[in-house]
PDB file of C-alpha atoms in Angstrom:
ATOM      1  CA  SER A   1      30.150 -33.339 -19.835  1.00  0.00           C
ATOM      2  CA  THR A   2      30.327 -34.120 -16.079  1.00  0.00           C
ATOM      3  CA  ALA A   3      28.828 -31.886 -13.435  1.00  0.00           C
ATOM      4  CA  ALA A   4      32.245 -31.289 -12.093  1.00  0.00           C
ATOM      5  CA  ALA A   5      33.098 -29.359 -15.257  1.00  0.00           C
ATOM      6  CA  VAL A   6      30.406 -26.832 -14.626  1.00  0.00           C
ATOM      7  CA  PRO A   7      31.420 -23.779 -12.497  1.00  0.00           C
ATOM      8  CA  ASP A   8      29.203 -23.282  -9.514  1.00  0.00           C
ATOM      9  CA  GLU A   9      28.088 -19.853  -8.151  1.00  0.00           C
ATOM     10  CA  ALA A  10      28.689 -21.128  -4.474  1.00  0.00           C
ATOM     11  CA  ALA A  11      32.165 -21.993  -5.458  1.00  0.00           C
ATOM     12  CA  ARG A  12      33.260 -18.936  -7.397  1.00  0.00           C
ATOM     13  CA  GLY A  13      36.263 -17.291  -5.866  1.00  0.00           C
ATOM     14  CA  LYS A  14      36.195 -19.269  -2.605  1.00  0.00           C
ATOM     15  CA  ARG A  15      39.715 -20.196  -1.487  1.00  0.00           C
ATOM     16  CA  ILE A  16      40.239 -23.914  -0.855  1.00  0.00           C
ATOM     17  CA  LEU A  17      43.440 -25.371   0.787  1.00  0.00           C
ATOM     18  CA  VAL A  18      44.010 -29.000  -0.307  1.00  0.00           C
ATOM     19  CA  ALA A  19      46.274 -31.054   1.696  1.00  0.00           C
ATOM     20  CA  ASP A  20      47.490 -34.533   0.289  1.00  0.00           C
ATOM     21  CA  ASP A  21      50.866 -36.257   0.157  1.00  0.00           C
ATOM     22  CA  ASP A  22      50.131 -37.892  -3.152  1.00  0.00           C
ATOM     23  CA  PRO A  23      51.065 -35.560  -5.911  1.00  0.00           C
ATOM     24  CA  ILE A  24      48.703 -37.105  -8.400  1.00  0.00           C
ATOM     25  CA  GLN A  25      45.749 -36.784  -5.991  1.00  0.00           C
ATOM     26  CA  LEU A  26      46.809 -33.152  -5.302  1.00  0.00           C
ATOM     27  CA  LYS A  27      46.857 -32.486  -9.062  1.00  0.00           C
ATOM     28  CA  LEU A  28      43.486 -34.210  -9.566  1.00  0.00           C
ATOM     29  CA  SER A  29      41.786 -32.181  -6.601  1.00  0.00           C
ATOM     30  CA  ARG A  30      43.168 -28.964  -8.072  1.00  0.00           C
ATOM     31  CA  LEU A  31      41.714 -29.766 -11.552  1.00  0.00           C
ATOM     32  CA  HIS A  32      38.312 -30.713 -10.246  1.00  0.00           C
ATOM     33  CA  LEU A  33      38.003 -27.795  -7.753  1.00  0.00           C
ATOM     34  CA  THR A  34      39.277 -25.292 -10.180  1.00  0.00           C
ATOM     35  CA  ALA A  35      36.766 -26.473 -12.777  1.00  0.00           C
ATOM     36  CA  MET A  36      33.974 -25.755 -10.256  1.00  0.00           C
ATOM     37  CA  GLY A  37      35.337 -22.199  -9.784  1.00  0.00           C
ATOM     38  CA  PHE A  38      37.371 -22.585  -6.487  1.00  0.00           C
ATOM     39  CA  VAL A  39      40.796 -20.981  -6.184  1.00  0.00           C
ATOM     40  CA  VAL A  40      42.995 -23.759  -4.997  1.00  0.00           C
ATOM     41  CA  THR A  41      46.183 -23.645  -2.808  1.00  0.00           C
ATOM     42  CA  GLU A  42      48.020 -27.006  -2.311  1.00  0.00           C
ATOM     43  CA  ALA A  43      49.947 -28.413   0.671  1.00  0.00           C
ATOM     44  CA  GLU A  44      51.951 -31.673   0.740  1.00  0.00           C
ATOM     45  CA  ASP A  45      50.970 -32.665   4.189  1.00  0.00           C
ATOM     46  CA  GLY A  46      49.159 -31.612   7.197  1.00  0.00           C
ATOM     47  CA  GLN A  47      51.938 -29.596   8.850  1.00  0.00           C
ATOM     48  CA  ALA A  48      52.483 -27.511   5.627  1.00  0.00           C
ATOM     49  CA  ALA A  49      48.653 -27.095   5.330  1.00  0.00           C
ATOM     50  CA  LEU A  50      48.423 -25.816   8.932  1.00  0.00           C
ATOM     51  CA  GLU A  51      51.348 -23.257   8.317  1.00  0.00           C
ATOM     52  CA  THR A  52      49.787 -22.207   4.979  1.00  0.00           C
ATOM     53  CA  ALA A  53      46.315 -21.795   6.617  1.00  0.00           C
ATOM     54  CA  ARG A  54      47.664 -19.647   9.537  1.00  0.00           C
ATOM     55  CA  ALA A  55      49.507 -17.431   7.007  1.00  0.00           C
ATOM     56  CA  ALA A  56      46.297 -16.885   4.832  1.00  0.00           C
ATOM     57  CA  PRO A  57      43.029 -18.476   6.240  1.00  0.00           C
ATOM     58  CA  PRO A  58      41.210 -20.218   3.302  1.00  0.00           C
ATOM     59  CA  ASP A  59      37.400 -20.455   3.050  1.00  0.00           C
ATOM     60  CA  ALA A  60      37.680 -24.289   3.483  1.00  0.00           C
ATOM     61  CA  ILE A  61      40.237 -27.034   3.769  1.00  0.00           C
ATOM     62  CA  VAL A  62      40.045 -30.542   1.967  1.00  0.00           C
ATOM     63  CA  SER A  63      42.476 -32.988   3.639  1.00  0.00           C
ATOM     64  CA  ASP A  64      43.497 -36.435   3.018  1.00  0.00           C
ATOM     65  CA  VAL A  65      43.378 -38.642   6.218  1.00  0.00           C
ATOM     66  CA  LEU A  66      46.621 -40.410   6.117  1.00  0.00           C
ATOM     67  CA  MET A  67      49.693 -38.156   5.645  1.00  0.00           C
ATOM     68  CA  PRO A  68      53.203 -37.802   7.250  1.00  0.00           C
ATOM     69  CA  ARG A  69      54.103 -35.260   9.887  1.00  0.00           C
ATOM     70  CA  LEU A  70      50.553 -34.401  10.717  1.00  0.00           C
ATOM     71  CA  ASP A  71      47.605 -36.447   9.449  1.00  0.00           C
ATOM     72  CA  GLY A  72      44.033 -35.330   8.597  1.00  0.00           C
ATOM     73  CA  PHE A  73      42.654 -35.882  12.152  1.00  0.00           C
ATOM     74  CA  GLY A  74      45.604 -33.845  13.755  1.00  0.00           C
ATOM     75  CA  LEU A  75      45.238 -31.120  11.230  1.00  0.00           C
ATOM     76  CA  CYS A  76      41.588 -30.854  11.917  1.00  0.00           C
ATOM     77  CA  ARG A  77      42.170 -30.676  15.640  1.00  0.00           C
ATOM     78  CA  ALA A  78      44.863 -27.988  15.180  1.00  0.00           C
ATOM     79  CA  VAL A  79      42.550 -25.875  12.984  1.00  0.00           C
ATOM     80  CA  ARG A  80      39.802 -26.097  15.484  1.00  0.00           C
ATOM     81  CA  GLY A  81      42.126 -25.154  18.275  1.00  0.00           C
ATOM     82  CA  ASP A  82      43.347 -22.060  16.478  1.00  0.00           C
ATOM     83  CA  PRO A  83      41.065 -18.955  17.063  1.00  0.00           C
ATOM     84  CA  LYS A  84      41.916 -17.473  13.690  1.00  0.00           C
ATOM     85  CA  LEU A  85      40.988 -20.827  11.901  1.00  0.00           C
ATOM     86  CA  ALA A  86      38.308 -22.484  14.120  1.00  0.00           C
ATOM     87  CA  HIS A  87      35.602 -21.363  11.781  1.00  0.00           C
ATOM     88  CA  VAL A  88      37.074 -22.792   8.667  1.00  0.00           C
ATOM     89  CA  PRO A  89      35.298 -25.928   7.417  1.00  0.00           C
ATOM     90  CA  VAL A  90      37.547 -28.953   7.074  1.00  0.00           C
ATOM     91  CA  ILE A  91      36.534 -31.862   4.841  1.00  0.00           C
ATOM     92  CA  LEU A  92      38.429 -35.071   5.664  1.00  0.00           C
ATOM     93  CA  VAL A  93      38.815 -37.475   2.624  1.00  0.00           C
ATOM     94  CA  SER A  94      39.937 -40.930   2.511  1.00  0.00           C
ATOM     95  CA  SER A  95      40.093 -43.882   0.159  1.00  0.00           C
ATOM     96  CA  ASN A  96      40.491 -46.316   3.024  1.00  0.00           C
ATOM     97  CA  TYR A  97      39.021 -44.893   6.318  1.00  0.00           C
ATOM     98  CA  LEU A  98      35.618 -46.398   5.999  1.00  0.00           C
ATOM     99  CA  GLU A  99      34.878 -47.713   9.582  1.00  0.00           C
ATOM    100  CA  GLU A 100      32.452 -46.243  12.019  1.00  0.00           C
ATOM    101  CA  ALA A 101      35.193 -45.643  14.507  1.00  0.00           C
ATOM    102  CA  ASP A 102      36.883 -43.420  11.945  1.00  0.00           C
ATOM    103  CA  ARG A 103      33.742 -41.422  11.498  1.00  0.00           C
ATOM    104  CA  ARG A 104      33.524 -40.969  15.165  1.00  0.00           C
ATOM    105  CA  LEU A 105      37.158 -39.835  15.445  1.00  0.00           C
ATOM    106  CA  ALA A 106      36.556 -37.303  12.430  1.00  0.00           C
ATOM    107  CA  GLU A 107      33.552 -35.947  14.269  1.00  0.00           C
ATOM    108  CA  SER A 108      35.406 -35.663  17.731  1.00  0.00           C
ATOM    109  CA  ALA A 109      38.235 -33.811  15.833  1.00  0.00           C
ATOM    110  CA  GLY A 110      35.740 -31.302  14.649  1.00  0.00           C
ATOM    111  CA  ALA A 111      35.642 -32.273  10.818  1.00  0.00           C
ATOM    112  CA  SER A 112      32.744 -30.643   8.927  1.00  0.00           C
ATOM    113  CA  ALA A 113      32.507 -33.751   6.849  1.00  0.00           C
ATOM    114  CA  PHE A 114      34.254 -37.010   6.259  1.00  0.00           C
ATOM    115  CA  VAL A 115      33.955 -38.414   2.763  1.00  0.00           C
ATOM    116  CA  LEU A 116      35.236 -41.207   0.565  1.00  0.00           C
ATOM    117  CA  LYS A 117      37.718 -40.292  -2.319  1.00  0.00           C
ATOM    118  CA  THR A 118      35.952 -41.052  -5.550  1.00  0.00           C
ATOM    119  CA  PRO A 119      37.235 -40.451  -9.128  1.00  0.00           C
ATOM    120  CA  ARG A 120      34.641 -37.735  -9.970  1.00  0.00           C
ATOM    121  CA  PHE A 121      34.916 -35.848  -6.535  1.00  0.00           C
ATOM    122  CA  GLN A 122      31.099 -35.669  -6.144  1.00  0.00           C
ATOM    123  CA  GLU A 123      31.206 -36.329  -2.234  1.00  0.00           C
ATOM    124  CA  ILE A 124      33.994 -33.770  -1.848  1.00  0.00           C
ATOM    125  CA  LEU A 125      32.233 -31.130  -3.944  1.00  0.00           C
ATOM    126  CA  GLY A 126      28.919 -31.792  -2.281  1.00  0.00           C
ATOM    127  CA  SER A 127      30.381 -31.445   1.220  1.00  0.00           C
ATOM    128  CA  LEU A 128      32.275 -28.328   0.299  1.00  0.00           C
ATOM    129  CA  LYS A 129      29.084 -26.670  -1.005  1.00  0.00           C
ATOM    130  CA  THR A 130      27.278 -27.623   2.134  1.00  0.00           C
ATOM    131  CA  SER A 131      30.008 -26.661   4.527  1.00  0.00           C
ATOM    132  CA  LEU A 132      30.498 -23.278   2.827  1.00  0.00           C
ATOM    133  CA  THR A 133      26.833 -22.399   3.157  1.00  0.00           C
ATOM    134  CA  ARG A 134      26.058 -23.300   6.712  1.00  0.00           C
ATOM    135  CA  PRO A 135      27.261 -21.738   9.880  1.00  0.00           C
ATOM    136  CA  PRO A 136      30.616 -23.100  11.181  1.00  0.00           C
ATOM    137  CA  LEU A 137      30.725 -25.920  13.681  1.00  0.00           C
ATOM    138  CA  PRO A 138      31.503 -25.187  17.233  1.00  0.00           C
ATOM    139  CA  ALA A 139      35.062 -26.141  18.300  1.00  0.00           C
ATOM    140  CA  PRO A 140      35.250 -29.605  19.675  1.00  0.00           C
ATOM    141  CA  SER A 141      35.771 -30.206  23.426  1.00  0.00           C
ATOM    142  CA  ILE A 142      39.266 -31.413  23.629  1.00  0.00           C
ATOM    143  CA  VAL A 143      40.446 -32.196  27.058  1.00  0.00           C
ATOM    144  CA  PRO A 144      44.123 -31.016  27.302  1.00  0.00           C
ATOM    145  CA  GLY A 145      46.615 -33.977  27.648  1.00  0.00           C
ATOM    146  CA  SER A 146      43.874 -36.483  26.703  1.00  0.00           C
ATOM    147  CA  GLY A 147      46.232 -39.358  26.226  1.00  0.00           C
ATOM    148  CA  VAL A 148      45.237 -42.878  27.599  1.00  0.00           C
ATOM    149  CA  GLY A 149      41.510 -43.265  26.979  1.00  0.00           C
ATOM    150  CA  GLY A 150      41.100 -39.963  25.318  1.00  0.00           C
ATOM    151  CA  VAL A 151      41.125 -38.829  21.673  1.00  0.00           C
ATOM    152  CA  GLY A 152      44.976 -39.349  21.507  1.00  0.00           C
ATOM    153  CA  GLU A 153      44.762 -43.106  22.017  1.00  0.00           C
ATOM    154  CA  GLU A 154      41.700 -43.543  19.717  1.00  0.00           C
ATOM    155  CA  HIS A 155      43.489 -41.547  17.088  1.00  0.00           C
ATOM    156  CA  LEU A 156      46.546 -43.783  17.385  1.00  0.00           C
ATOM    157  CA  HIS A 157      44.316 -47.010  17.179  1.00  0.00           C
ATOM    158  CA  ARG A 158      42.704 -45.648  13.978  1.00  0.00           C
ATOM    159  CA  VAL A 159      45.946 -44.801  12.269  1.00  0.00           C
ATOM    160  CA  ILE A 160      47.392 -48.148  13.116  1.00  0.00           C
ATOM    161  CA  ARG A 161      44.400 -49.942  11.751  1.00  0.00           C
ATOM    162  CA  GLN A 162      44.553 -47.843   8.565  1.00  0.00           C
ATOM    163  CA  LEU A 163      48.301 -48.742   8.119  1.00  0.00           C
ATOM    164  CA  GLU A 164      47.500 -52.401   8.648  1.00  0.00           C
ATOM    165  CA  ARG A 165      44.839 -52.259   5.970  1.00  0.00           C
ATOM    166  CA  GLN A 166      47.259 -50.503   3.438  1.00  0.00           C
ATOM    167  CA  VAL A 167      49.940 -53.110   4.210  1.00  0.00           C
ATOM    168  CA  ALA A 168      47.574 -55.989   3.703  1.00  0.00           C
ATOM    169  CA  MET A 169      46.355 -54.310   0.311  1.00  0.00           C
ATOM    170  CA  ASN A 170      49.900 -53.874  -0.766  1.00  0.00           C
ATOM    171  CA  GLU A 171      50.788 -57.480   0.102  1.00  0.00           C
ATOM    172  CA  GLY A 172      47.917 -58.676  -1.966  1.00  0.00           C
ATOM    173  CA  LEU A 173      49.058 -56.603  -5.003  1.00  0.00           C
ATOM    174  CA  ALA A 174      52.574 -57.955  -4.608  1.00  0.00           C
ATOM    175  CA  GLN A 175      51.240 -61.514  -4.597  1.00  0.00           C
ATOM    176  CA  ARG A 176      49.287 -61.001  -7.657  1.00  0.00           C
TER     177      ARG A 176
END
């Protein structure tokens, strides 16, 4: 049996909000997290996750990075900017965002952790346990209207880079 199948005392009853626009990933996340003892709520994108969190603040948020309407970086910044949610750990998860610039953007957005999506969810589970047992991160210093040269522009560059990588991957699959 895998470690993920063993309920964990630190997880028991903790409410986790999972945001992912991929229904299969959402289901897998729910299965893994529920098996650990977490109580899981799902949201199909960042905007829905933000609305759900504002209505009932969770103990932590696990969010995919690339989603429509509001991506993981934007969700994280919105959570950090909301006094009711600022203390909630946000774990950003990606199968593609692996570059150092993405890590820096996740940090500047106020993410508690930035992890790779793996089949057994070890990184997500480890980051959740760590984030739930340590004091919350201070809110990031976001300069209002930081467009050109600020977080806004870097965010845009990272999303474009991510989309370029996905298109290249899809083209490779199509050619095969």
